[in-house]
Amino acid sequence: MLNSYHYIKLIKKKLKNNLLQQTYILKRLKKDKELFLKRLFALKNYNSTYNKKFLLIGKNGISGKKWENFNTFLLILEKSIKSEKNKLFLQNQKINDILFTYTQLKQKIKAWDILEKNRKNYYISKKNQFLSANNDFFLQLIQIKKKLNL
């Protein structure tokens, strides 16, 4: 049968496993965020380059079909940029959610640590009281014995 000490240990172990899991998830999410940032940066650079090319070619004159192709390409590029920004936004939300959960788990572990420490201190004080009572009892016996021998 489990006593309170074992329950505390089991709960803390489960919380620590959950915390470890959240840590792994957080690392993966941050890696994905870096990837989204790199892709967004590349798409923005690509968009900037093609906008400049579009303006240069437009000044020199451009056929209707080429203009339509360029314009379609730039619109697709803009949609890709918006999509990456949205992915980045969602990734940041996921990271914030995980950080919140992580913080809560840390607080719960700290609370259980305090409970465990208080429990240990309680049992130590009870043991000390018992030992002190025994010492007092034996001191009284010794004093009685001394009085009887006189």
mmCIF file of C-alpha atoms in Angstrom:
data_model
loop_
_atom_site.group_PDB
_atom_site.id
_atom_site.type_symbol
_atom_site.label_atom_id
_atom_site.label_comp_id
_atom_site.label_asym_id
_atom_site.label_seq_id
_atom_site.Cartn_x
_atom_site.Cartn_y
_atom_site.Cartn_z
ATOM 1 C CA MET A 1 0.000 0.000 0.000
ATOM 2 C CA LEU A 2 1.260 3.462 -0.878
ATOM 3 C CA ASN A 3 1.681 6.121 1.758
ATOM 4 C CA SER A 4 1.651 9.894 1.211
ATOM 5 C CA TYR A 5 5.399 9.921 0.624
ATOM 6 C CA HIS A 6 5.029 7.556 -2.339
ATOM 7 C CA TYR A 7 2.090 9.525 -3.735
ATOM 8 C CA ILE A 8 4.139 12.706 -3.638
ATOM 9 C CA LYS A 9 7.028 10.958 -5.393
ATOM 10 C CA LEU A 10 4.696 9.558 -8.082
ATOM 11 C CA ILE A 11 3.033 12.902 -8.707
ATOM 12 C CA LYS A 12 6.381 14.705 -8.906
ATOM 13 C CA LYS A 13 7.729 12.067 -11.304
ATOM 14 C CA LYS A 14 4.711 12.460 -13.577
ATOM 15 C CA LEU A 15 4.990 16.260 -13.495
ATOM 16 C CA LYS A 16 8.708 16.096 -14.285
ATOM 17 C CA ASN A 17 8.020 13.755 -17.223
ATOM 18 C CA ASN A 18 5.389 16.190 -18.504
ATOM 19 C CA LEU A 19 7.862 19.035 -18.077
ATOM 20 C CA LEU A 20 10.482 17.123 -20.061
ATOM 21 C CA GLN A 21 7.925 16.467 -22.789
ATOM 22 C CA GLN A 22 7.033 20.169 -22.925
ATOM 23 C CA THR A 23 10.736 20.992 -23.207
ATOM 24 C CA TYR A 24 11.132 18.720 -26.231
ATOM 25 C CA ILE A 25 8.017 20.173 -27.856
ATOM 26 C CA LEU A 26 9.273 23.706 -27.185
ATOM 27 C CA LYS A 27 12.653 22.956 -28.780
ATOM 28 C CA ARG A 28 10.951 21.505 -31.863
ATOM 29 C CA LEU A 29 8.586 24.482 -32.147
ATOM 30 C CA LYS A 30 11.477 26.941 -31.876
ATOM 31 C CA LYS A 31 13.359 25.055 -34.599
ATOM 32 C CA ASP A 32 10.285 25.215 -36.820
ATOM 33 C CA LYS A 33 9.962 28.928 -36.073
ATOM 34 C CA GLU A 34 13.539 29.495 -37.238
ATOM 35 C CA LEU A 35 12.733 27.629 -40.443
ATOM 36 C CA PHE A 36 9.629 29.778 -41.009
ATOM 37 C CA LEU A 37 11.679 32.928 -40.406
ATOM 38 C CA LYS A 38 14.334 31.824 -42.908
ATOM 39 C CA ARG A 39 11.703 31.013 -45.531
ATOM 40 C CA LEU A 40 9.929 34.311 -44.916
ATOM 41 C CA PHE A 41 13.200 36.216 -45.246
ATOM 42 C CA ALA A 42 14.037 34.375 -48.484
ATOM 43 C CA LEU A 43 10.570 35.018 -49.919
ATOM 44 C CA LYS A 44 10.764 38.720 -49.046
ATOM 45 C CA ASN A 45 14.185 39.004 -50.692
ATOM 46 C CA TYR A 46 12.901 37.124 -53.731
ATOM 47 C CA ASN A 47 9.855 39.411 -53.871
ATOM 48 C CA SER A 48 12.005 42.530 -53.605
ATOM 49 C CA THR A 49 14.319 41.318 -56.378
ATOM 50 C CA TYR A 50 11.452 40.501 -58.729
ATOM 51 C CA ASN A 51 9.668 43.784 -58.003
ATOM 52 C CA LYS A 52 12.848 45.631 -59.025
ATOM 53 C CA LYS A 53 13.140 43.510 -62.170
ATOM 54 C CA PHE A 54 9.483 44.104 -62.939
ATOM 55 C CA LEU A 55 9.966 47.877 -62.637
ATOM 56 C CA LEU A 56 13.090 47.827 -64.831
ATOM 57 C CA ILE A 57 11.451 45.723 -67.521
ATOM 58 C CA GLY A 58 8.284 47.832 -67.289
ATOM 59 C CA LYS A 59 10.270 51.022 -68.008
ATOM 60 C CA ASN A 60 11.786 49.509 -71.137
ATOM 61 C CA GLY A 61 8.459 48.139 -72.320
ATOM 62 C CA ILE A 62 6.979 44.709 -71.882
ATOM 63 C CA SER A 63 4.565 42.551 -73.807
ATOM 64 C CA GLY A 64 1.111 41.903 -72.374
ATOM 65 C CA LYS A 65 1.747 38.188 -71.889
ATOM 66 C CA LYS A 66 5.074 38.794 -70.096
ATOM 67 C CA TRP A 67 3.460 41.428 -67.921
ATOM 68 C CA GLU A 68 0.646 39.026 -67.032
ATOM 69 C CA ASN A 69 3.136 36.243 -66.175
ATOM 70 C CA PHE A 70 5.244 38.586 -64.041
ATOM 71 C CA ASN A 71 2.177 39.936 -62.283
ATOM 72 C CA THR A 72 0.818 36.427 -61.618
ATOM 73 C CA PHE A 73 4.193 35.347 -60.265
ATOM 74 C CA LEU A 74 4.370 38.362 -57.933
ATOM 75 C CA LEU A 75 0.826 37.709 -56.678
ATOM 76 C CA ILE A 76 1.730 34.087 -55.929
ATOM 77 C CA LEU A 77 4.855 35.303 -54.152
ATOM 78 C CA GLU A 78 2.758 37.727 -52.058
ATOM 79 C CA LYS A 79 0.374 34.893 -51.109
ATOM 80 C CA SER A 80 3.359 32.768 -50.095
ATOM 81 C CA ILE A 81 4.685 35.589 -47.922
ATOM 82 C CA LYS A 82 1.282 36.013 -46.258
ATOM 83 C CA SER A 83 1.103 32.259 -45.714
ATOM 84 C CA GLU A 84 4.546 32.204 -44.069
ATOM 85 C CA LYS A 85 3.614 35.183 -41.882
ATOM 86 C CA ASN A 86 0.475 33.331 -40.810
ATOM 87 C CA LYS A 87 2.481 30.169 -40.067
ATOM 88 C CA LEU A 88 4.928 32.254 -38.039
ATOM 89 C CA PHE A 89 2.078 33.869 -36.106
ATOM 90 C CA LEU A 90 0.527 30.470 -35.334
ATOM 91 C CA GLN A 91 3.937 29.104 -34.355
ATOM 92 C CA ASN A 92 4.424 31.986 -31.921
ATOM 93 C CA GLN A 93 1.026 31.226 -30.392
ATOM 94 C CA LYS A 94 1.965 27.560 -29.977
ATOM 95 C CA ILE A 95 5.271 28.553 -28.368
ATOM 96 C CA ASN A 96 3.478 30.908 -25.965
ATOM 97 C CA ASP A 97 0.991 28.168 -25.049
ATOM 98 C CA ILE A 98 3.810 25.703 -24.382
ATOM 99 C CA LEU A 99 5.702 28.302 -22.327
ATOM 100 C CA PHE A 100 2.564 28.906 -20.254
ATOM 101 C CA THR A 101 2.116 25.166 -19.681
ATOM 102 C CA TYR A 102 5.841 24.833 -18.903
ATOM 103 C CA THR A 103 5.618 27.609 -16.308
ATOM 104 C CA GLN A 104 2.557 26.024 -14.709
ATOM 105 C CA LEU A 105 4.295 22.655 -14.486
ATOM 106 C CA LYS A 106 7.362 24.265 -12.878
ATOM 107 C CA GLN A 107 5.101 25.942 -10.302
ATOM 108 C CA LYS A 108 3.318 22.664 -9.552
ATOM 109 C CA ILE A 109 6.633 20.853 -9.110
ATOM 110 C CA LYS A 110 7.815 23.615 -6.782
ATOM 111 C CA ALA A 111 4.594 23.330 -4.761
ATOM 112 C CA TRP A 112 5.001 19.553 -4.449
ATOM 113 C CA ASP A 113 8.659 20.053 -3.446
ATOM 114 C CA ILE A 114 7.517 22.400 -0.683
ATOM 115 C CA LEU A 115 4.868 19.906 0.413
ATOM 116 C CA GLU A 116 7.445 17.115 0.477
ATOM 117 C CA LYS A 117 9.886 19.263 2.454
ATOM 118 C CA ASN A 118 7.173 20.249 4.945
ATOM 119 C CA ARG A 119 6.159 16.608 5.283
ATOM 120 C CA LYS A 120 9.756 15.588 5.997
ATOM 121 C CA ASN A 121 10.158 18.425 8.500
ATOM 122 C CA TYR A 122 6.922 17.389 10.219
ATOM 123 C CA TYR A 123 8.093 13.797 10.621
ATOM 124 C CA ILE A 124 11.523 14.932 11.786
ATOM 125 C CA SER A 125 9.937 17.194 14.414
ATOM 126 C CA LYS A 126 7.638 14.349 15.540
ATOM 127 C CA LYS A 127 10.639 12.036 15.806
ATOM 128 C CA ASN A 128 12.560 14.676 17.774
ATOM 129 C CA GLN A 129 9.571 15.146 20.096
ATOM 130 C CA PHE A 130 9.431 11.403 20.665
ATOM 131 C CA LEU A 131 13.175 11.246 21.351
ATOM 132 C CA SER A 132 12.934 14.239 23.646
ATOM 133 C CA ALA A 133 10.047 12.628 25.544
ATOM 134 C CA ASN A 134 12.071 9.417 25.888
ATOM 135 C CA ASN A 135 15.079 11.381 27.112
ATOM 136 C CA ASP A 136 12.908 13.209 29.645
ATOM 137 C CA PHE A 137 11.461 9.903 30.804
ATOM 138 C CA PHE A 138 14.905 8.366 31.234
ATOM 139 C CA LEU A 139 16.183 11.466 33.031
ATOM 140 C CA GLN A 140 13.257 11.237 35.421
ATOM 141 C CA LEU A 141 13.992 7.541 36.004
ATOM 142 C CA ILE A 142 17.613 8.346 36.752
ATOM 143 C CA GLN A 143 16.578 11.092 39.172
ATOM 144 C CA ILE A 144 14.098 8.780 40.903
ATOM 145 C CA LYS A 145 16.728 6.052 41.103
ATOM 146 C CA LYS A 146 19.207 8.500 42.631
ATOM 147 C CA LYS A 147 16.642 9.616 45.213
ATOM 148 C CA LEU A 148 15.835 6.042 46.119
ATOM 149 C CA ASN A 149 19.506 5.147 46.578
ATOM 150 C CA LEU A 150 20.035 8.025 49.041
#
